[in-house]
Amino acid sequence: MVKLGIYGTVYNSADTIRTTIEDLKKKLKYDFVISVCDNFSKDGTFEILKEYDFIDAFQRKSTRGLGRQYALENLIKNHPDVDYIFYIDFDVIFPDYLNELIDGIIKIYKENEIIGFGGFASLSTYKKILIKVRWRDMNVTEDFMYSVDIIHKGFNLYFLGLPISFNQERPKRERKYAKGLKYINRLFKIYFKDYALHKLLATWIKFNSIRDSERILHTHLKDILIPPELYLDKNLLFLIIPYHPGYLKKMIKKLSLYYDYVYIYIIKRKNKVKYYLIIYYDYKTIEKYLMNFLRYVNKTFDPNKVIKINLK
């Protein structure tokens, strides 16, 4: 029987962590264990984790990136009987088709692949990753840089073109880490070290390009897997990609193999001259995920700006 290893990191997440764990218990039918690194939470988070016998929780001073690294190392060391591994955040809710999604990923999985549902990969692939790639000492965009480093080291990374989680409401997320001058100092470190030095400079150096870092990542992806390829309902199509004419053309060509038409919604990124494209097939199916994403990035939805693209 397949056993899943799940890892993650937390800090002061008592307001969301129980909901995430209980939701996972309800929807995931596989045998699983969770390795969690807690950054010495002060709100009872660690005590909640210790209530569950399937959670291997420990405390260690860490950033979000290093916390995931420590949790991954702990998982592989203490639970070598798992077959596949992925990470989660502890402020999300999972879709009702979570189990079917994992079924679909396992059906098509090949060694040295990393699938964009929490970096889903086999135990043997993760052992290779541990030798070549580490989660960076970062508090934002750590998952972006992990993806960049994985690709740069020769692994095949796939993203998923469907909803994989739903963010719980959590205003002022960064405020849980620091207050006052410490909060200002934290923001400075985030935007200078994590964003400027890592996400921009490191990405440019690795791929010898000064193009937009999001565009670089998507250009070097192996592929984006869409619902029919994972044996899921085609109505679940939900893609968010950086706008670039060549990349859009490539995605349209792929989508035309499975869909007669799609809808495209364009939103501006934080950099006002750059855009994201949201691509979907059935609005009712993905509506709550779309609205959740737009709230998360402080955007609103204008149905008059939706464009229908016929693919046949």
mmCIF file of C-alpha atoms in Angstrom:
data_model
loop_
_atom_site.group_PDB
_atom_site.id
_atom_site.type_symbol
_atom_site.label_atom_id
_atom_site.label_comp_id
_atom_site.label_asym_id
_atom_site.label_seq_id
_atom_site.Cartn_x
_atom_site.Cartn_y
_atom_site.Cartn_z
ATOM 1 C CA MET A 1 0.000 0.000 0.000
ATOM 2 C CA VAL A 2 1.299 3.464 -0.939
ATOM 3 C CA LYS A 3 2.344 5.692 1.965
ATOM 4 C CA LEU A 4 2.756 9.446 1.635
ATOM 5 C CA GLY A 5 5.264 11.628 3.451
ATOM 6 C CA ILE A 6 4.211 15.244 3.949
ATOM 7 C CA TYR A 7 6.390 18.038 5.299
ATOM 8 C CA GLY A 8 6.096 21.704 6.195
ATOM 9 C CA THR A 9 7.015 24.508 8.555
ATOM 10 C CA VAL A 10 4.938 26.690 10.877
ATOM 11 C CA TYR A 11 5.107 29.693 13.160
ATOM 12 C CA ASN A 12 2.239 31.082 15.248
ATOM 13 C CA SER A 13 -0.391 29.291 13.171
ATOM 14 C CA ALA A 14 -2.818 28.199 15.887
ATOM 15 C CA ASP A 15 -5.647 30.047 14.138
ATOM 16 C CA THR A 16 -5.411 27.907 10.986
ATOM 17 C CA ILE A 17 -3.379 24.774 11.583
ATOM 18 C CA ARG A 18 -6.094 22.569 13.076
ATOM 19 C CA THR A 19 -8.434 23.322 10.177
ATOM 20 C CA THR A 20 -5.740 22.346 7.657
ATOM 21 C CA ILE A 21 -4.869 19.103 9.459
ATOM 22 C CA GLU A 22 -8.497 18.037 9.930
ATOM 23 C CA ASP A 23 -9.293 18.848 6.301
ATOM 24 C CA LEU A 24 -6.334 16.738 5.167
ATOM 25 C CA LYS A 25 -7.429 13.842 7.398
ATOM 26 C CA LYS A 26 -10.919 13.962 5.947
ATOM 27 C CA LYS A 27 -9.991 14.103 2.258
ATOM 28 C CA LEU A 28 -6.780 12.059 2.000
ATOM 29 C CA LYS A 29 -7.437 8.303 1.952
ATOM 30 C CA TYR A 30 -3.810 7.253 1.751
ATOM 31 C CA ASP A 31 -1.699 6.259 4.730
ATOM 32 C CA PHE A 32 0.470 9.287 5.550
ATOM 33 C CA VAL A 33 2.831 10.896 8.049
ATOM 34 C CA ILE A 34 3.615 14.608 8.449
ATOM 35 C CA SER A 35 6.977 16.078 9.455
ATOM 36 C CA VAL A 36 6.695 19.640 10.784
ATOM 37 C CA CYS A 37 9.353 22.110 11.862
ATOM 38 C CA ASP A 38 7.923 24.687 14.270
ATOM 39 C CA ASN A 39 9.892 27.935 14.633
ATOM 40 C CA PHE A 40 9.219 28.126 18.401
ATOM 41 C CA SER A 41 5.639 29.363 18.106
ATOM 42 C CA LYS A 42 4.253 31.347 21.026
ATOM 43 C CA ASP A 43 0.529 30.812 20.433
ATOM 44 C CA GLY A 44 0.074 27.089 21.104
ATOM 45 C CA THR A 45 0.796 25.870 17.558
ATOM 46 C CA PHE A 46 3.327 23.279 18.694
ATOM 47 C CA GLU A 47 0.960 21.937 21.345
ATOM 48 C CA ILE A 48 -1.726 21.418 18.684
ATOM 49 C CA LEU A 49 0.738 19.513 16.487
ATOM 50 C CA LYS A 50 1.620 17.187 19.368
ATOM 51 C CA GLU A 51 -2.024 16.121 19.663
ATOM 52 C CA TYR A 52 -1.771 14.058 16.457
ATOM 53 C CA ASP A 53 0.011 10.706 16.429
ATOM 54 C CA PHE A 54 0.670 10.907 12.667
ATOM 55 C CA ILE A 55 2.588 14.189 13.018
ATOM 56 C CA ASP A 56 6.314 14.160 13.760
ATOM 57 C CA ALA A 57 6.756 17.694 15.101
ATOM 58 C CA PHE A 58 9.918 19.316 16.381
ATOM 59 C CA GLN A 59 11.129 22.847 17.111
ATOM 60 C CA ARG A 60 14.077 24.587 15.502
ATOM 61 C CA LYS A 61 14.846 28.231 14.792
ATOM 62 C CA SER A 62 14.276 28.782 11.090
ATOM 63 C CA THR A 63 12.928 30.864 8.239
ATOM 64 C CA ARG A 64 10.150 29.433 6.051
ATOM 65 C CA GLY A 65 12.711 28.033 3.632
ATOM 66 C CA LEU A 66 15.013 26.487 6.228
ATOM 67 C CA GLY A 67 12.016 25.159 8.153
ATOM 68 C CA ARG A 68 10.947 23.170 5.110
ATOM 69 C CA GLN A 69 14.507 21.926 4.638
ATOM 70 C CA TYR A 70 14.695 20.708 8.240
ATOM 71 C CA ALA A 71 11.251 19.092 8.001
ATOM 72 C CA LEU A 72 12.198 17.296 4.777
ATOM 73 C CA GLU A 73 15.440 15.981 6.250
ATOM 74 C CA ASN A 74 13.596 14.801 9.357
ATOM 75 C CA LEU A 75 10.949 13.068 7.235
ATOM 76 C CA ILE A 76 13.436 11.076 5.172
ATOM 77 C CA LYS A 77 15.582 10.201 8.200
ATOM 78 C CA ASN A 78 12.784 9.087 10.531
ATOM 79 C CA HIS A 79 10.229 7.746 8.029
ATOM 80 C CA PRO A 80 12.091 5.850 5.285
ATOM 81 C CA ASP A 81 8.987 3.742 4.571
ATOM 82 C CA VAL A 82 7.172 6.503 2.624
ATOM 83 C CA ASP A 83 6.772 6.120 -1.131
ATOM 84 C CA TYR A 84 6.057 9.695 -2.221
ATOM 85 C CA ILE A 85 6.724 13.082 -0.631
ATOM 86 C CA PHE A 86 5.237 16.567 -0.914
ATOM 87 C CA TYR A 87 4.998 19.712 1.219
ATOM 88 C CA ILE A 88 1.987 21.716 2.360
ATOM 89 C CA ASP A 89 1.224 25.055 3.991
ATOM 90 C CA PHE A 90 -0.752 25.031 7.206
ATOM 91 C CA ASP A 91 -3.156 27.832 6.359
ATOM 92 C CA VAL A 92 -4.983 26.177 3.447
ATOM 93 C CA ILE A 93 -7.979 23.954 2.722
ATOM 94 C CA PHE A 94 -7.748 21.209 0.120
ATOM 95 C CA PRO A 95 -10.136 20.455 -2.770
ATOM 96 C CA ASP A 96 -12.664 17.625 -2.478
ATOM 97 C CA TYR A 97 -10.837 15.761 -5.248
ATOM 98 C CA LEU A 98 -7.522 15.726 -3.346
ATOM 99 C CA ASN A 99 -7.332 11.941 -3.276
ATOM 100 C CA GLU A 100 -8.203 11.628 -6.973
ATOM 101 C CA LEU A 101 -5.557 14.246 -7.796
ATOM 102 C CA ILE A 102 -2.872 12.194 -6.067
ATOM 103 C CA ASP A 103 -4.177 9.047 -7.772
ATOM 104 C CA GLY A 104 -3.739 10.771 -11.126
ATOM 105 C CA ILE A 105 -0.243 12.020 -10.347
ATOM 106 C CA ILE A 106 0.927 8.570 -9.240
ATOM 107 C CA LYS A 107 -0.477 6.967 -12.410
ATOM 108 C CA ILE A 108 1.724 9.078 -14.677
ATOM 109 C CA TYR A 109 4.721 9.645 -12.391
ATOM 110 C CA LYS A 110 8.282 8.903 -13.557
ATOM 111 C CA GLU A 111 11.534 9.091 -11.601
ATOM 112 C CA ASN A 112 13.373 12.449 -11.418
ATOM 113 C CA GLU A 113 10.096 14.314 -11.894
ATOM 114 C CA ILE A 114 8.762 16.880 -9.454
ATOM 115 C CA ILE A 115 5.057 17.640 -9.797
ATOM 116 C CA GLY A 116 3.820 21.061 -8.727
ATOM 117 C CA PHE A 117 1.467 19.821 -6.032
ATOM 118 C CA GLY A 118 3.778 20.636 -3.136
ATOM 119 C CA GLY A 119 6.807 19.360 -5.042
ATOM 120 C CA PHE A 120 5.311 15.859 -5.296
ATOM 121 C CA ALA A 121 8.022 13.284 -6.021
ATOM 122 C CA SER A 122 9.123 9.769 -5.103
ATOM 123 C CA LEU A 123 11.306 9.042 -2.076
ATOM 124 C CA SER A 124 14.193 8.025 -4.328
ATOM 125 C CA THR A 125 13.932 11.289 -6.277
ATOM 126 C CA TYR A 126 13.908 13.291 -3.062
ATOM 127 C CA LYS A 127 17.047 11.530 -1.868
ATOM 128 C CA LYS A 128 18.747 12.795 -5.040
ATOM 129 C CA ILE A 129 17.292 16.269 -4.499
ATOM 130 C CA LEU A 130 18.722 16.412 -0.971
ATOM 131 C CA ILE A 131 22.200 15.936 -2.394
ATOM 132 C CA LYS A 132 21.871 18.687 -5.009
ATOM 133 C CA VAL A 133 19.274 21.195 -3.778
ATOM 134 C CA ARG A 134 18.441 22.849 -0.457
ATOM 135 C CA TRP A 135 15.554 25.064 0.512
ATOM 136 C CA ARG A 136 16.978 28.572 0.839
ATOM 137 C CA ASP A 137 17.137 30.689 3.997
ATOM 138 C CA MET A 138 14.208 32.865 2.886
ATOM 139 C CA ASN A 139 10.831 34.043 4.193
ATOM 140 C CA VAL A 140 9.155 34.888 0.867
ATOM 141 C CA THR A 141 9.378 33.382 -2.655
ATOM 142 C CA GLU A 142 11.203 30.401 -1.113
ATOM 143 C CA ASP A 143 9.058 28.014 -3.162
ATOM 144 C CA PHE A 144 9.853 29.956 -6.343
ATOM 145 C CA MET A 145 13.600 29.665 -5.733
ATOM 146 C CA TYR A 146 13.280 25.972 -4.845
ATOM 147 C CA SER A 147 11.646 25.438 -8.247
ATOM 148 C CA VAL A 148 14.421 27.414 -9.980
ATOM 149 C CA ASP A 149 17.141 25.429 -8.203
ATOM 150 C CA ILE A 150 15.468 22.089 -8.981
ATOM 151 C CA ILE A 151 15.294 22.894 -12.690
ATOM 152 C CA HIS A 152 18.860 24.207 -12.734
ATOM 153 C CA LYS A 153 20.101 20.914 -11.228
ATOM 154 C CA GLY A 154 18.514 18.876 -14.025
ATOM 155 C CA PHE A 155 15.227 17.647 -12.545
ATOM 156 C CA ASN A 156 12.007 17.782 -14.562
ATOM 157 C CA LEU A 157 9.521 20.160 -12.964
ATOM 158 C CA TYR A 158 5.825 20.156 -13.856
ATOM 159 C CA PHE A 159 3.189 22.636 -12.711
ATOM 160 C CA LEU A 160 -0.520 21.829 -12.444
ATOM 161 C CA GLY A 161 -3.262 23.669 -14.312
ATOM 162 C CA LEU A 162 -6.028 23.196 -11.748
ATOM 163 C CA PRO A 163 -6.858 24.379 -8.199
ATOM 164 C CA ILE A 164 -4.814 22.560 -5.560
ATOM 165 C CA SER A 165 -5.658 24.486 -2.382
ATOM 166 C CA PHE A 166 -7.778 27.263 -0.942
ATOM 167 C CA ASN A 167 -6.245 29.941 1.305
ATOM 168 C CA GLN A 168 -7.849 30.403 4.694
ATOM 169 C CA GLU A 169 -8.664 34.004 5.558
ATOM 170 C CA ARG A 170 -5.626 35.400 7.344
ATOM 171 C CA PRO A 171 -5.258 39.202 7.385
ATOM 172 C CA LYS A 172 -1.843 40.764 8.037
ATOM 173 C CA ARG A 173 -0.024 37.455 7.627
ATOM 174 C CA GLU A 174 3.453 38.956 8.045
ATOM 175 C CA ARG A 175 2.490 40.635 11.325
ATOM 176 C CA LYS A 176 2.613 37.286 13.141
ATOM 177 C CA TYR A 177 6.405 37.227 12.709
ATOM 178 C CA ALA A 178 7.343 40.623 14.145
ATOM 179 C CA LYS A 179 6.006 43.982 15.352
ATOM 180 C CA GLY A 180 7.195 47.575 15.406
ATOM 181 C CA LEU A 181 10.773 48.178 14.258
ATOM 182 C CA LYS A 182 11.356 44.441 14.004
ATOM 183 C CA TYR A 183 8.481 44.252 11.504
ATOM 184 C CA ILE A 184 9.992 47.043 9.399
ATOM 185 C CA ASN A 185 13.382 45.343 9.529
ATOM 186 C CA ARG A 186 11.775 42.072 8.478
ATOM 187 C CA LEU A 187 10.119 43.699 5.473
ATOM 188 C CA PHE A 188 13.442 45.251 4.441
ATOM 189 C CA LYS A 189 15.138 41.840 4.577
ATOM 190 C CA ILE A 190 12.283 40.257 2.646
ATOM 191 C CA TYR A 191 12.338 42.725 -0.232
ATOM 192 C CA PHE A 192 16.095 43.219 -0.408
ATOM 193 C CA LYS A 193 17.530 39.783 0.362
ATOM 194 C CA ASP A 194 14.731 37.405 -0.568
ATOM 195 C CA TYR A 195 13.331 39.246 -3.567
ATOM 196 C CA ALA A 196 16.197 41.309 -5.037
ATOM 197 C CA LEU A 197 19.167 39.054 -4.286
ATOM 198 C CA HIS A 198 17.496 35.665 -4.619
ATOM 199 C CA LYS A 199 14.478 35.844 -6.895
ATOM 200 C CA LEU A 200 15.947 38.357 -9.344
ATOM 201 C CA LEU A 201 19.752 38.238 -9.238
ATOM 202 C CA ALA A 202 20.177 34.508 -8.546
ATOM 203 C CA THR A 203 17.652 33.558 -11.246
ATOM 204 C CA TRP A 204 19.339 35.823 -13.799
ATOM 205 C CA ILE A 205 22.761 34.334 -13.037
ATOM 206 C CA LYS A 206 21.592 30.696 -13.148
ATOM 207 C CA PHE A 207 19.907 31.057 -16.527
ATOM 208 C CA ASN A 208 22.165 33.762 -17.979
ATOM 209 C CA SER A 209 19.214 36.046 -18.622
ATOM 210 C CA ILE A 210 17.874 39.348 -17.242
ATOM 211 C CA ARG A 211 14.312 38.694 -18.387
ATOM 212 C CA ASP A 212 11.418 38.644 -15.935
ATOM 213 C CA SER A 213 12.096 35.885 -13.386
ATOM 214 C CA GLU A 214 8.561 34.448 -13.640
ATOM 215 C CA ARG A 215 8.957 34.190 -17.398
ATOM 216 C CA ILE A 216 12.336 32.459 -16.997
ATOM 217 C CA LEU A 217 10.825 29.855 -14.662
ATOM 218 C CA HIS A 218 7.880 29.076 -16.937
ATOM 219 C CA THR A 219 10.137 28.909 -19.985
ATOM 220 C CA HIS A 220 12.224 26.177 -18.347
ATOM 221 C CA LEU A 221 9.325 24.132 -16.958
ATOM 222 C CA LYS A 222 9.020 20.664 -18.415
ATOM 223 C CA ASP A 223 5.278 21.163 -18.839
ATOM 224 C CA ILE A 224 2.010 22.186 -17.181
ATOM 225 C CA LEU A 225 -0.273 19.227 -16.565
ATOM 226 C CA ILE A 226 -3.978 19.882 -17.111
ATOM 227 C CA PRO A 227 -6.967 17.955 -15.680
ATOM 228 C CA PRO A 228 -7.548 15.439 -18.526
ATOM 229 C CA GLU A 229 -3.898 14.353 -18.288
ATOM 230 C CA LEU A 230 -4.466 13.508 -14.612
ATOM 231 C CA TYR A 231 -7.754 11.637 -15.224
ATOM 232 C CA LEU A 232 -9.751 14.488 -13.673
ATOM 233 C CA ASP A 233 -12.819 16.477 -14.732
ATOM 234 C CA LYS A 234 -11.867 18.824 -17.596
ATOM 235 C CA ASN A 235 -13.993 21.560 -15.963
ATOM 236 C CA LEU A 236 -11.269 21.930 -13.304
ATOM 237 C CA LEU A 237 -8.935 23.740 -15.695
ATOM 238 C CA PHE A 238 -7.452 26.754 -13.877
ATOM 239 C CA LEU A 239 -4.143 28.193 -15.078
ATOM 240 C CA ILE A 240 -2.285 31.266 -13.851
ATOM 241 C CA ILE A 241 0.709 32.110 -16.024
ATOM 242 C CA PRO A 242 2.833 35.226 -16.697
ATOM 243 C CA TYR A 243 1.830 36.866 -19.940
ATOM 244 C CA HIS A 244 4.233 36.397 -22.816
ATOM 245 C CA PRO A 245 2.990 35.945 -26.419
ATOM 246 C CA GLY A 246 5.243 32.983 -27.213
ATOM 247 C CA TYR A 247 4.372 31.127 -24.023
ATOM 248 C CA LEU A 248 0.661 31.805 -24.435
ATOM 249 C CA LYS A 249 0.811 30.417 -27.970
ATOM 250 C CA LYS A 250 2.453 27.250 -26.646
ATOM 251 C CA MET A 251 -0.247 26.799 -23.979
ATOM 252 C CA ILE A 252 -3.087 27.431 -26.453
ATOM 253 C CA LYS A 253 -1.674 24.748 -28.727
ATOM 254 C CA LYS A 254 -1.693 22.247 -25.864
ATOM 255 C CA LEU A 255 -5.151 23.199 -24.607
ATOM 256 C CA SER A 256 -6.589 22.773 -28.114
ATOM 257 C CA LEU A 257 -5.920 19.028 -27.804
ATOM 258 C CA TYR A 258 -8.492 18.772 -25.005
ATOM 259 C CA TYR A 259 -10.755 21.847 -25.190
ATOM 260 C CA ASP A 260 -12.944 23.509 -27.815
ATOM 261 C CA TYR A 261 -12.599 26.879 -26.094
ATOM 262 C CA VAL A 262 -11.216 28.533 -22.955
ATOM 263 C CA TYR A 263 -11.695 31.829 -21.155
ATOM 264 C CA ILE A 264 -8.852 34.231 -20.389
ATOM 265 C CA TYR A 265 -8.825 36.924 -17.725
ATOM 266 C CA ILE A 266 -5.897 39.358 -17.534
ATOM 267 C CA ILE A 267 -4.704 40.978 -14.302
ATOM 268 C CA LYS A 268 -1.804 43.308 -13.631
ATOM 269 C CA ARG A 269 1.041 42.068 -11.472
ATOM 270 C CA LYS A 270 2.727 44.180 -8.774
ATOM 271 C CA ASN A 271 4.968 45.420 -11.551
ATOM 272 C CA LYS A 272 2.335 47.459 -13.378
ATOM 273 C CA VAL A 273 3.745 46.820 -16.857
ATOM 274 C CA LYS A 274 3.506 43.037 -16.459
ATOM 275 C CA TYR A 275 0.469 40.787 -16.429
ATOM 276 C CA TYR A 276 -0.830 37.395 -15.362
ATOM 277 C CA LEU A 277 -3.220 35.401 -17.513
ATOM 278 C CA ILE A 278 -5.892 33.378 -15.737
ATOM 279 C CA ILE A 279 -7.149 30.641 -18.041
ATOM 280 C CA TYR A 280 -10.212 28.525 -17.239
ATOM 281 C CA TYR A 281 -12.908 26.473 -18.931
ATOM 282 C CA ASP A 282 -15.936 26.371 -16.625
ATOM 283 C CA TYR A 283 -16.488 29.405 -14.393
ATOM 284 C CA LYS A 284 -18.884 27.739 -11.941
ATOM 285 C CA THR A 285 -16.424 24.939 -11.217
ATOM 286 C CA ILE A 286 -13.486 27.194 -10.395
ATOM 287 C CA GLU A 287 -15.300 30.309 -9.147
ATOM 288 C CA LYS A 288 -14.423 29.986 -5.447
ATOM 289 C CA TYR A 289 -10.767 29.333 -6.266
ATOM 290 C CA LEU A 290 -10.622 32.305 -8.628
ATOM 291 C CA MET A 291 -12.203 34.631 -6.055
ATOM 292 C CA ASN A 292 -9.879 33.302 -3.352
ATOM 293 C CA PHE A 293 -6.820 33.957 -5.521
ATOM 294 C CA LEU A 294 -7.964 37.467 -6.438
ATOM 295 C CA ARG A 295 -8.538 38.322 -2.763
ATOM 296 C CA TYR A 296 -5.084 36.978 -1.949
ATOM 297 C CA VAL A 297 -3.454 39.347 -4.474
ATOM 298 C CA ASN A 298 -5.831 42.254 -3.711
ATOM 299 C CA LYS A 299 -7.570 42.203 -7.077
ATOM 300 C CA THR A 300 -11.232 42.329 -8.087
ATOM 301 C CA PHE A 301 -13.074 40.439 -10.813
ATOM 302 C CA ASP A 302 -14.636 42.251 -13.765
ATOM 303 C CA PRO A 303 -16.642 39.786 -15.905
ATOM 304 C CA ASN A 304 -16.729 42.313 -18.746
ATOM 305 C CA LYS A 305 -12.991 41.806 -19.244
ATOM 306 C CA VAL A 306 -13.180 38.048 -19.745
ATOM 307 C CA ILE A 307 -12.127 36.931 -23.219
ATOM 308 C CA LYS A 308 -13.391 33.717 -24.827
ATOM 309 C CA ILE A 309 -10.869 31.997 -27.095
ATOM 310 C CA ASN A 310 -12.133 29.387 -29.549
ATOM 311 C CA LEU A 311 -9.565 26.640 -30.019
ATOM 312 C CA LYS A 312 -11.126 24.607 -32.819
#
